[in-house]
mmCIF file of C-alpha atoms in Angstrom:
data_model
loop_
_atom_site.group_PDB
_atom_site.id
_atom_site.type_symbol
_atom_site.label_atom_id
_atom_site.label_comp_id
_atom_site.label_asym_id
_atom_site.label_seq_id
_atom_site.Cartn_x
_atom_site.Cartn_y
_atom_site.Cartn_z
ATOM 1 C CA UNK K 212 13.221 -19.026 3.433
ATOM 2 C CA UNK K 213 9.659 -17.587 1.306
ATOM 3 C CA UNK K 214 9.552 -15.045 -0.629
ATOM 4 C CA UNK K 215 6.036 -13.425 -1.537
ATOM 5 C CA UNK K 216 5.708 -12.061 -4.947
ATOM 6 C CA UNK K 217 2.169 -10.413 -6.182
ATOM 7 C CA UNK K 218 1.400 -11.972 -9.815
ATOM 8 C CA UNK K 219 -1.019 -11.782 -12.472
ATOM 9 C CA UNK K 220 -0.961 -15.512 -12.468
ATOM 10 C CA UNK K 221 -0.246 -18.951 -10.711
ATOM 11 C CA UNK K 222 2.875 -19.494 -12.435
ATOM 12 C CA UNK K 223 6.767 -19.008 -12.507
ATOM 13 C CA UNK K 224 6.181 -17.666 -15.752
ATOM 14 C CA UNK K 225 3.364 -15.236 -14.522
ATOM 15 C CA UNK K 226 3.914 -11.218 -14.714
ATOM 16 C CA UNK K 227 4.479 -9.501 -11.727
ATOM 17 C CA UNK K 228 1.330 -7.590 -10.868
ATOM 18 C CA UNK K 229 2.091 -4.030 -10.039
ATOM 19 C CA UNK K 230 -0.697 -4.198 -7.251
ATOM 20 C CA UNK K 231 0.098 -5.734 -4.225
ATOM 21 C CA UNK K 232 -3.406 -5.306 -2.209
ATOM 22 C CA UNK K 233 -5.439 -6.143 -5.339
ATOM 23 C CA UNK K 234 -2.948 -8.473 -7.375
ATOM 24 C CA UNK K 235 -5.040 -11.192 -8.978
ATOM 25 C CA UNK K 236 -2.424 -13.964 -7.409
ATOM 26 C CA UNK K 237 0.141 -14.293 -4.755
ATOM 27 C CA UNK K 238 3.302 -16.879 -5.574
ATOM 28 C CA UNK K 239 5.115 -18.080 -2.460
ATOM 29 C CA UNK K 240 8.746 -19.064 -3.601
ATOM 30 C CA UNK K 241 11.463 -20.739 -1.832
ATOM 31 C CA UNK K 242 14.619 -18.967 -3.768
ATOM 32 C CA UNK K 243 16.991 -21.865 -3.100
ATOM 33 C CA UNK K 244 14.069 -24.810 -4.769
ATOM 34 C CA UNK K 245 12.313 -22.853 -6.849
ATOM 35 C CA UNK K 246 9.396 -24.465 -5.439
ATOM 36 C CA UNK K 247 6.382 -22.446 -5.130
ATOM 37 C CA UNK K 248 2.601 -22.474 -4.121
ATOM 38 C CA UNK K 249 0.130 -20.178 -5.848
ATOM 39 C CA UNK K 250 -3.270 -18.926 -3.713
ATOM 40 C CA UNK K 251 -5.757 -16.794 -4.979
ATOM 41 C CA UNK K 252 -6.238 -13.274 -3.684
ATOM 42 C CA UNK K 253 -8.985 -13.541 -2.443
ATOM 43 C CA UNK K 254 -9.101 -9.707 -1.475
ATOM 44 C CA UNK K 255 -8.594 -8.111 -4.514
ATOM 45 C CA UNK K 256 -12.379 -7.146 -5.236
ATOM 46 C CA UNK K 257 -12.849 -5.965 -1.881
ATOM 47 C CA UNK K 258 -14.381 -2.799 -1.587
ATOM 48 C CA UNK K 259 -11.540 -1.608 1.212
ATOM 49 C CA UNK K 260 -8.902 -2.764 3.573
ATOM 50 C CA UNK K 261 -7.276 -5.334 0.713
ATOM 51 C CA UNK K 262 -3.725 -4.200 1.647
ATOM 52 C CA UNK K 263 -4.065 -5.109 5.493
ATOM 53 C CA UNK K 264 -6.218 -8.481 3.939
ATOM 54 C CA UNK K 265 -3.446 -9.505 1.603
ATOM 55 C CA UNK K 266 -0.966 -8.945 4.150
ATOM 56 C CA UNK K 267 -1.837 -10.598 6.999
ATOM 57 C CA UNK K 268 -2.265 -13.657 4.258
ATOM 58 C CA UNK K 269 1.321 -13.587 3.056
ATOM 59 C CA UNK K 270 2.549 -13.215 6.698
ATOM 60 C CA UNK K 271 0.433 -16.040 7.700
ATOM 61 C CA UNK K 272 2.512 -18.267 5.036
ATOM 62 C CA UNK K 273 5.901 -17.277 6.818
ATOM 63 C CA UNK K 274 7.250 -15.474 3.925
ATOM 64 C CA UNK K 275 10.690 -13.254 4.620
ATOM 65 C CA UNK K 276 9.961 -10.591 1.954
ATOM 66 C CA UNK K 277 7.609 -9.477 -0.402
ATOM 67 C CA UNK K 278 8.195 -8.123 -3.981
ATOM 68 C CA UNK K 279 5.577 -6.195 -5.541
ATOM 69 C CA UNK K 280 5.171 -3.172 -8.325
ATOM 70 C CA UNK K 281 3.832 -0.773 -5.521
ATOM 71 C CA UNK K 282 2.759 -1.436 -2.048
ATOM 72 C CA UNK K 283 0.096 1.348 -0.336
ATOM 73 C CA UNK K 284 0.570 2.589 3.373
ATOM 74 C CA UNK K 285 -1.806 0.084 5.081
ATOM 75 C CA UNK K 286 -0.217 -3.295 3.405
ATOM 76 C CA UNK K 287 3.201 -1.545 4.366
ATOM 77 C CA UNK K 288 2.311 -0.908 8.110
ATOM 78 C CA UNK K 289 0.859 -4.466 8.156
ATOM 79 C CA UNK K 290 4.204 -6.048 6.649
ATOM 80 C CA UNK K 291 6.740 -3.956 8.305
ATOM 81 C CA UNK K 292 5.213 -5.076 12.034
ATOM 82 C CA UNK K 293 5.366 -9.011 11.004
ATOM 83 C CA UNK K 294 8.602 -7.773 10.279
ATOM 84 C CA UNK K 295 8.396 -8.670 6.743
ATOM 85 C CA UNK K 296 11.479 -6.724 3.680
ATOM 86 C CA UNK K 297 9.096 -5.059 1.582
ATOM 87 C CA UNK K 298 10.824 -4.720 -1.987
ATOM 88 C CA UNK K 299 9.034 -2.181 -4.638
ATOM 89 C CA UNK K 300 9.400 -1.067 -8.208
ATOM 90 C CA UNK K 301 9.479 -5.019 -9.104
ATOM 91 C CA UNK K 302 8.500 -5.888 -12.714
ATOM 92 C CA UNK K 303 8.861 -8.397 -15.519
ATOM 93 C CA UNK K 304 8.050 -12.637 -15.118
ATOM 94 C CA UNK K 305 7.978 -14.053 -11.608
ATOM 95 C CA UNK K 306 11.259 -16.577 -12.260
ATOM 96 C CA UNK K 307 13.217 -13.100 -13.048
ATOM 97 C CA UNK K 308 11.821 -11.276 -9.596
ATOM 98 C CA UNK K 309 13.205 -14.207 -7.542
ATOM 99 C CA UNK K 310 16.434 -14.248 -9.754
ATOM 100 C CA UNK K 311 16.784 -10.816 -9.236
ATOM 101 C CA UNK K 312 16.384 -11.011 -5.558
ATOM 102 C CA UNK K 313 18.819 -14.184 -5.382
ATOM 103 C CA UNK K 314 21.385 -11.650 -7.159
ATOM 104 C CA UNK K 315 20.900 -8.700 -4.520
ATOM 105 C CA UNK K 316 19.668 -6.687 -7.082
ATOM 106 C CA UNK K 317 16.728 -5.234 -5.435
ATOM 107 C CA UNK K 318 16.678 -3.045 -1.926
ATOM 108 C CA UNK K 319 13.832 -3.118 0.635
ATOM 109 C CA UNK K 320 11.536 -0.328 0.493
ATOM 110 C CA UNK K 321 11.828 2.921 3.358
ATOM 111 C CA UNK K 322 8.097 3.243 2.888
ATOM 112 C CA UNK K 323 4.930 3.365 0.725
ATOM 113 C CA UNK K 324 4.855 3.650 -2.899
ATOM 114 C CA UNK K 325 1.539 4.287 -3.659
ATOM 115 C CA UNK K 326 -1.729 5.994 -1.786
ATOM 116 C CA UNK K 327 -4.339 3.872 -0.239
ATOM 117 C CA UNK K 328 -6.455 3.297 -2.586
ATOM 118 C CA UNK K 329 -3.949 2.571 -5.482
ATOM 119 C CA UNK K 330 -5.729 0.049 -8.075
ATOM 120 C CA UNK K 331 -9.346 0.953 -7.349
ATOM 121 C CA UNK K 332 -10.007 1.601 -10.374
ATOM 122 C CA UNK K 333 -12.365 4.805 -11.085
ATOM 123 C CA UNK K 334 -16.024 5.957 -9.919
ATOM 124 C CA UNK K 335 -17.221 5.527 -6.360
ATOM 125 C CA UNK K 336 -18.751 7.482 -3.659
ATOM 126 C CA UNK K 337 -15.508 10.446 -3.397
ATOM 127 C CA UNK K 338 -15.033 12.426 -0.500
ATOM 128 C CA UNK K 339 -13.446 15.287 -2.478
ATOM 129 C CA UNK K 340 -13.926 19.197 -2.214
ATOM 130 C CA UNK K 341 -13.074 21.445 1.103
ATOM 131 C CA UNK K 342 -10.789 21.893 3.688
ATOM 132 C CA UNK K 343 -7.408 20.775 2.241
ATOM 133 C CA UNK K 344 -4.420 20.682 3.324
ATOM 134 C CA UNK K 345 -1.960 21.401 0.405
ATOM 135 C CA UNK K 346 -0.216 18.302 -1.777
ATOM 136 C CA UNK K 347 1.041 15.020 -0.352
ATOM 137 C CA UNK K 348 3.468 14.944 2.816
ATOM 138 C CA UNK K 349 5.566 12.522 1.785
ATOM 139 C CA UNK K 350 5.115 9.287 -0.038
ATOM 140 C CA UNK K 351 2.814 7.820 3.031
ATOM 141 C CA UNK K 352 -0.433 9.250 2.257
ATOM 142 C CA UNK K 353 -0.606 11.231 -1.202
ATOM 143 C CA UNK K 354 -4.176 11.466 -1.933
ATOM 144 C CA UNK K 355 -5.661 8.858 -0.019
ATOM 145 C CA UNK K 356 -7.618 10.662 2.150
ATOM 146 C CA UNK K 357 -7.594 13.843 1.193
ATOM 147 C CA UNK K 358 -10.443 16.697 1.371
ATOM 148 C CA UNK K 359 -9.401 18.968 -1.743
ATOM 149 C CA UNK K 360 -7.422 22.144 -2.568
ATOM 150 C CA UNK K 361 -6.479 24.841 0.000
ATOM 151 C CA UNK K 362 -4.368 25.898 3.129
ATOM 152 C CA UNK K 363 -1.305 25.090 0.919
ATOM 153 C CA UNK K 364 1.823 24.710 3.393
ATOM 154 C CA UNK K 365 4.131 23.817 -0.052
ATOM 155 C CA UNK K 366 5.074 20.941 -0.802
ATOM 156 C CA UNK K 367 5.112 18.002 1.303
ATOM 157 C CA UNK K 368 2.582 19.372 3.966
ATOM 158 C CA UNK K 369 -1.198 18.349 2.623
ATOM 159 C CA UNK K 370 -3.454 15.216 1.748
ATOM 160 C CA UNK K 371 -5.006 15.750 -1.303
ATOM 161 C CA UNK K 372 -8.018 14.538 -2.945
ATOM 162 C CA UNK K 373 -10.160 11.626 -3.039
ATOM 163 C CA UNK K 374 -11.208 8.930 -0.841
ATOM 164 C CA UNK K 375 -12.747 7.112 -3.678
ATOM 165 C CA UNK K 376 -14.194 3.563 -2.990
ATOM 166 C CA UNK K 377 -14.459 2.210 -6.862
ATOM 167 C CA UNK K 378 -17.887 0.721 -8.212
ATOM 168 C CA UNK K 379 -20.189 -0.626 -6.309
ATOM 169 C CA UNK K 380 -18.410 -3.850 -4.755
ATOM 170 C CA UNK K 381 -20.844 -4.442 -1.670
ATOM 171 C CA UNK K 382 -19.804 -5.245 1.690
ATOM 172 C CA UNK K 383 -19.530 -8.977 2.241
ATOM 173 C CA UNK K 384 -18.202 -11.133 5.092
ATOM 174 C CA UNK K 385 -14.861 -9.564 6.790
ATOM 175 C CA UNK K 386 -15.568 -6.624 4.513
ATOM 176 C CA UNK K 387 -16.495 -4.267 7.252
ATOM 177 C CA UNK K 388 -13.717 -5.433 10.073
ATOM 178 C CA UNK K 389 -11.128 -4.696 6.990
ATOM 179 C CA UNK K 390 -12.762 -1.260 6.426
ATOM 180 C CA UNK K 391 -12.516 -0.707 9.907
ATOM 181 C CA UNK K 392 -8.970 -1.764 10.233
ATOM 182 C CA UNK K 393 -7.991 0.481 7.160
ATOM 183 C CA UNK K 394 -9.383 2.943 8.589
ATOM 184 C CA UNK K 395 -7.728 3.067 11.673
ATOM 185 C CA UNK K 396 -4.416 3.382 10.125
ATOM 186 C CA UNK K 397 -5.053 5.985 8.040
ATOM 187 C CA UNK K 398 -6.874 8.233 11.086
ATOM 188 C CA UNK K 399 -3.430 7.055 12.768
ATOM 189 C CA UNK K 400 -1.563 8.593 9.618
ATOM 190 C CA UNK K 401 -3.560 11.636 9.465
ATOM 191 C CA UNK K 402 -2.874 12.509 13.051
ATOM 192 C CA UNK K 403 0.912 12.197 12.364
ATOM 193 C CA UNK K 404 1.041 14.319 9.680
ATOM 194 C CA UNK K 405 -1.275 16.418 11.807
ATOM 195 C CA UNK K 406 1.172 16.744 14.399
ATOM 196 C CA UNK K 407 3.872 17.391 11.659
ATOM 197 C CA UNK K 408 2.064 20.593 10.196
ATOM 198 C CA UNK K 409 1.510 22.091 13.668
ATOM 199 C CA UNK K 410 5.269 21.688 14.531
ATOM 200 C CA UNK K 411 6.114 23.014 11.115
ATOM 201 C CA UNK K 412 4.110 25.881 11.934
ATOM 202 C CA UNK K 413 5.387 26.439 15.232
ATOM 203 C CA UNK K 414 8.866 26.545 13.576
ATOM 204 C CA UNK K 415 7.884 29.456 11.160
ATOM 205 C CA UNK K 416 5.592 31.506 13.780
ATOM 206 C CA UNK K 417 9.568 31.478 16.118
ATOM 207 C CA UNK K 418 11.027 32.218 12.947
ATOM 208 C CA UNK K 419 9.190 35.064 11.927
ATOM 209 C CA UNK K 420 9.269 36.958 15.445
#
């Protein structure tokens, strides 16, 4: 079996990069060799859509699992339909992740860690202020692609701010169909939790009568 773990760099002895859409390397291990193969990410500048990009790469290479420091909702969704373990919270040198998930040590992941657009970095074009929903609804979309403060259903219930698309990156080749793609999941989220507020509501209207 492969194992994919994001890495800082093409080695054994490489950290484990808490990003999994925008890790600087990806290390493909076979647990019973050791062998391995380093790539490149070559998605880890894009200006959106990485997580679906660097997914679909380690699923191309056959891997079984993936360990990572955090994995967003759209790399998730990608993974969990190739039917890929997704493992979170990993840390230290790659040769301890695999150890560690030789031993049993580590347990897949229920969901996503972080937001969408976890590793960014700051500035960008925001989409912030207006018609919000509250704060979070889970771990799924936090404040991915939120639209501010306001109609507060407590916790749990809301999307938060931001939307932010990090400095100036451009839009090269692929860029757009990954934008596109990443997009579609999260409108696909939003609904969801859409239809989740308006059954919550529906549940305190029969309450309150």
């Amino acid at each position: 079996m492969k194992i994919a773990i994001s890495a800082t760099g093409p080695s054994l002895d490489a950290e484990v990069d808490p990003r999994f859409g925008r890790c600087q390397y990806f290390v493909i291990v076979d647990p019973d060799t050791m062998e391995f193969e380093a790539l490149e990410n070559t998605s880890q500048m894009a200006s959106g859509g990485a997580g679906i990009a660097s997914a679909q790469t380690v699923a191309n290479k056959g891997v079984q699992a993936v360990l990572t420091g955090n994995c967003g909702p759209n790399a998730y969704q990608t993974l969990e339909a190739a039917g890929i373990e997704v493992i979170t919270g990993v840390s230290g040198t790659i040769r301890d992740a695999v150890e560690g998930y030789k031993s049993g040590r580590f347990q897949a992941t229920s969901g996503p860690s972080v937001d969408a657009h976890f590793g960014m970095g700051g500035g960008g074009t925001g989409m912030g202020g207006g018609m919000g929903m509250g704060r979070g609804m889970g771990r799924g979309m936090g404040r991915g692609m939120g639209m501010g403060p306001g109609m507060g259903m407590g916790p749990g219930m809301g999307m938060g701010p931001g939307m932010g698309m990090g400095p100036g990156m451009g839009m090269g080749p692929g860029i757009l169909e990954q934008e596109l793609e990443a997009l579609k999941a999260q409108s696909q989220m939003i609904g969801q939790q859409l239809s989740e507020i308006m059954r919550r509501l529906d549940e305190l209207e029969k309450k309150g009568k």
